Amino acid sequence: MKMWNTHSLFTAAVAALGILSFTPLHASAAPIETANLTKRAPTWGFPYGSTKIRGVNLGGWLVLEPWITPSLFDGTGNSAIIDEWTFGQYQDYNTAHGKLVNHWNTWITYNDLAAIKAAGLNHVRMPIGYWAWDISRGEPYHQGQLPYLNQ
């Protein structure tokens, strides 16, 4: 069952919280020629420097973390399943994938983002593993996380 409206969680978070930003890294390096630099990296409207950053990490959603979601691991009945790698390695593919899809559908919802905004937070960190884009060399990871950023 879809728990949010037609906006993607990612788009909703960006629009509601103004969270997506690109900030330059500040490094100690030799001065550079600035005559050819005419544009700064976009900040997508967040007023860095004048507004305090208040954020939250949505860990345990698109990357499994046993200390955040122990029930996913305890429910397997296999003490060798200790992380996302072994979650896929030591379970039947369909069983593991079904548990992951259910988790992805229910762990974070549009209503959670609305509550984050209502609490006055303006940044959200959404950890996601590289395997959402690429699984190679027999890795036991499962894919399917990316659509949750686009719903």
Short mmCIF file of C-alpha atoms in Angstrom, two decimals:
data_model
loop_
_atom_site.label_atom_id
_atom_site.label_comp_id
_atom_site.label_asym_id
_atom_site.label_seq_id
_atom_site.Cartn_x
_atom_site.Cartn_y
_atom_site.Cartn_z
CA MET A 1 0.00 0.00 0.00
CA LYS A 2 1.41 3.36 -1.00
CA MET A 3 1.90 5.53 2.09
CA TRP A 4 2.63 8.86 0.37
CA ASN A 5 1.17 11.02 -2.38
CA THR A 6 2.44 11.07 -5.95
CA HIS A 7 5.52 13.14 -5.10
CA SER A 8 8.67 11.14 -4.66
CA LEU A 9 10.06 10.97 -1.15
CA PHE A 10 13.19 12.55 -2.48
CA THR A 11 11.35 15.33 -4.31
CA ALA A 12 9.09 15.89 -1.33
CA ALA A 13 12.07 16.12 1.00
CA VAL A 14 13.82 18.54 -1.33
CA ALA A 15 10.75 20.71 -1.79
CA ALA A 16 9.55 20.63 1.81
CA LEU A 17 12.87 20.89 3.55
CA GLY A 18 15.13 22.53 0.99
CA ILE A 19 17.68 19.84 1.73
CA LEU A 20 19.54 19.18 -1.50
CA SER A 21 22.66 21.23 -1.69
CA PHE A 22 26.02 21.21 -3.24
CA THR A 23 28.68 22.98 -1.24
CA PRO A 24 32.26 23.41 -2.31
CA LEU A 25 34.97 21.65 -0.36
CA HIS A 26 37.28 24.10 1.36
CA ALA A 27 40.83 22.91 1.13
CA SER A 28 44.15 24.53 1.85
CA ALA A 29 45.66 24.84 -1.59
CA ALA A 30 47.53 27.34 -3.67
CA PRO A 31 45.40 30.26 -4.90
CA ILE A 32 43.72 29.69 -8.22
CA GLU A 33 43.04 32.05 -11.06
CA THR A 34 39.52 33.35 -10.46
CA ALA A 35 39.14 35.44 -13.60
CA ASN A 36 37.63 32.48 -15.47
CA LEU A 37 35.32 31.42 -12.64
CA THR A 38 31.92 32.99 -13.09
CA LYS A 39 29.55 30.52 -11.42
CA ARG A 40 29.34 28.92 -8.03
CA ALA A 41 27.93 25.50 -7.40
CA PRO A 42 24.13 25.66 -6.96
CA THR A 43 22.85 25.58 -3.39
CA TRP A 44 19.25 24.88 -4.37
CA GLY A 45 18.00 27.72 -2.26
CA PHE A 46 19.23 26.77 1.20
CA PRO A 47 20.73 29.84 2.86
CA TYR A 48 24.01 28.35 4.14
CA GLY A 49 25.82 30.73 6.39
CA SER A 50 22.68 32.41 7.66
CA THR A 51 20.49 29.48 8.67
CA LYS A 52 21.43 26.78 11.15
CA ILE A 53 21.51 23.27 9.73
CA ARG A 54 19.27 20.90 11.66
CA GLY A 55 19.11 17.40 10.33
CA VAL A 56 18.38 13.77 10.84
CA ASN A 57 19.80 10.53 9.45
CA LEU A 58 17.31 8.05 7.99
CA GLY A 59 19.62 5.11 8.53
CA GLY A 60 18.36 1.57 8.50
CA TRP A 61 15.96 2.18 5.61
CA LEU A 62 17.77 1.74 2.29
CA VAL A 63 20.85 0.20 3.92
CA LEU A 64 20.16 -2.39 6.60
CA GLU A 65 21.79 -1.73 9.94
CA PRO A 66 21.23 -4.42 12.58
CA TRP A 67 21.48 -2.01 15.52
CA ILE A 68 18.69 0.12 13.98
CA THR A 69 16.44 -2.67 12.70
CA PRO A 70 17.27 -5.72 14.83
CA SER A 71 13.87 -7.34 14.17
CA LEU A 72 14.80 -7.91 10.50
CA PHE A 73 17.80 -9.94 11.63
CA ASP A 74 16.29 -11.62 14.67
CA GLY A 75 13.34 -12.75 12.56
CA THR A 76 15.57 -14.87 10.32
CA GLY A 77 16.36 -17.42 13.01
CA ASN A 78 19.95 -17.54 11.75
CA SER A 79 22.60 -16.03 14.03
CA ALA A 80 25.05 -15.89 11.10
CA ILE A 81 22.93 -13.14 9.52
CA ILE A 82 24.58 -10.03 10.91
CA ASP A 83 24.52 -7.46 8.09
CA GLU A 84 23.01 -6.79 4.66
CA TRP A 85 25.58 -9.03 2.93
CA THR A 86 24.74 -12.07 5.06
CA PHE A 87 21.02 -11.15 4.95
CA GLY A 88 21.12 -11.93 1.23
CA GLN A 89 23.74 -14.66 1.45
CA TYR A 90 22.11 -16.99 3.98
CA GLN A 91 18.44 -16.72 3.01
CA ASP A 92 16.45 -17.86 0.03
CA TYR A 93 16.44 -14.97 -2.48
CA ASN A 94 12.65 -14.58 -2.56
CA THR A 95 12.35 -14.72 1.22
CA ALA A 96 15.04 -12.08 1.74
CA HIS A 97 13.71 -9.88 -1.05
CA GLY A 98 10.17 -10.04 0.27
CA LYS A 99 11.37 -8.93 3.71
CA LEU A 100 13.37 -6.08 2.16
CA VAL A 101 10.47 -4.85 0.03
CA ASN A 102 8.17 -4.86 3.05
CA HIS A 103 10.80 -2.96 5.04
CA TRP A 104 11.37 -0.40 2.27
CA ASN A 105 7.59 0.11 2.01
CA THR A 106 7.05 0.75 5.70
CA TRP A 107 10.22 2.05 7.42
CA ILE A 108 10.05 5.65 6.08
CA THR A 109 6.87 7.18 4.65
CA TYR A 110 5.77 10.52 3.31
CA ASN A 111 4.19 11.18 6.71
CA ASP A 112 7.59 10.71 8.35
CA LEU A 113 9.03 13.46 6.14
CA ALA A 114 6.13 15.72 7.05
CA ALA A 115 6.86 15.08 10.74
CA ILE A 116 10.56 15.83 10.17
CA LYS A 117 9.63 19.16 8.62
CA ALA A 118 7.14 19.93 11.41
CA ALA A 119 9.91 19.30 13.96
CA GLY A 120 11.90 22.12 12.36
CA LEU A 121 14.55 20.00 10.67
CA ASN A 122 15.87 21.22 7.33
CA HIS A 123 18.30 18.47 6.22
CA VAL A 124 17.82 14.72 5.78
CA ARG A 125 20.59 12.20 5.17
CA MET A 126 19.43 9.10 3.28
CA PRO A 127 22.18 6.45 3.25
CA ILE A 128 22.00 4.12 0.26
CA GLY A 129 24.45 1.40 -0.73
CA TYR A 130 26.34 1.23 -4.00
CA TRP A 131 24.52 -2.04 -4.72
CA ALA A 132 21.34 -0.08 -5.44
CA TRP A 133 23.10 0.73 -8.74
CA ASP A 134 25.50 -2.15 -9.26
CA ILE A 135 25.85 -5.70 -8.04
CA SER A 136 28.79 -7.59 -9.41
CA ARG A 137 30.97 -10.62 -8.86
CA GLY A 138 28.31 -12.68 -7.14
CA GLU A 139 27.58 -10.24 -4.34
CA PRO A 140 24.48 -11.35 -2.40
CA TYR A 141 22.93 -7.88 -2.20
CA HIS A 142 19.41 -7.13 -3.40
CA GLN A 143 18.34 -4.25 -5.57
CA GLY A 144 15.11 -2.31 -5.46
CA GLN A 145 15.98 0.68 -3.22
CA LEU A 146 16.16 3.36 -5.94
CA PRO A 147 12.43 3.42 -6.74
CA TYR A 148 11.76 4.43 -3.13
CA LEU A 149 13.55 7.70 -3.78
CA ASN A 150 11.34 8.25 -6.85
CA GLN A 151 7.86 7.39 -5.57
#
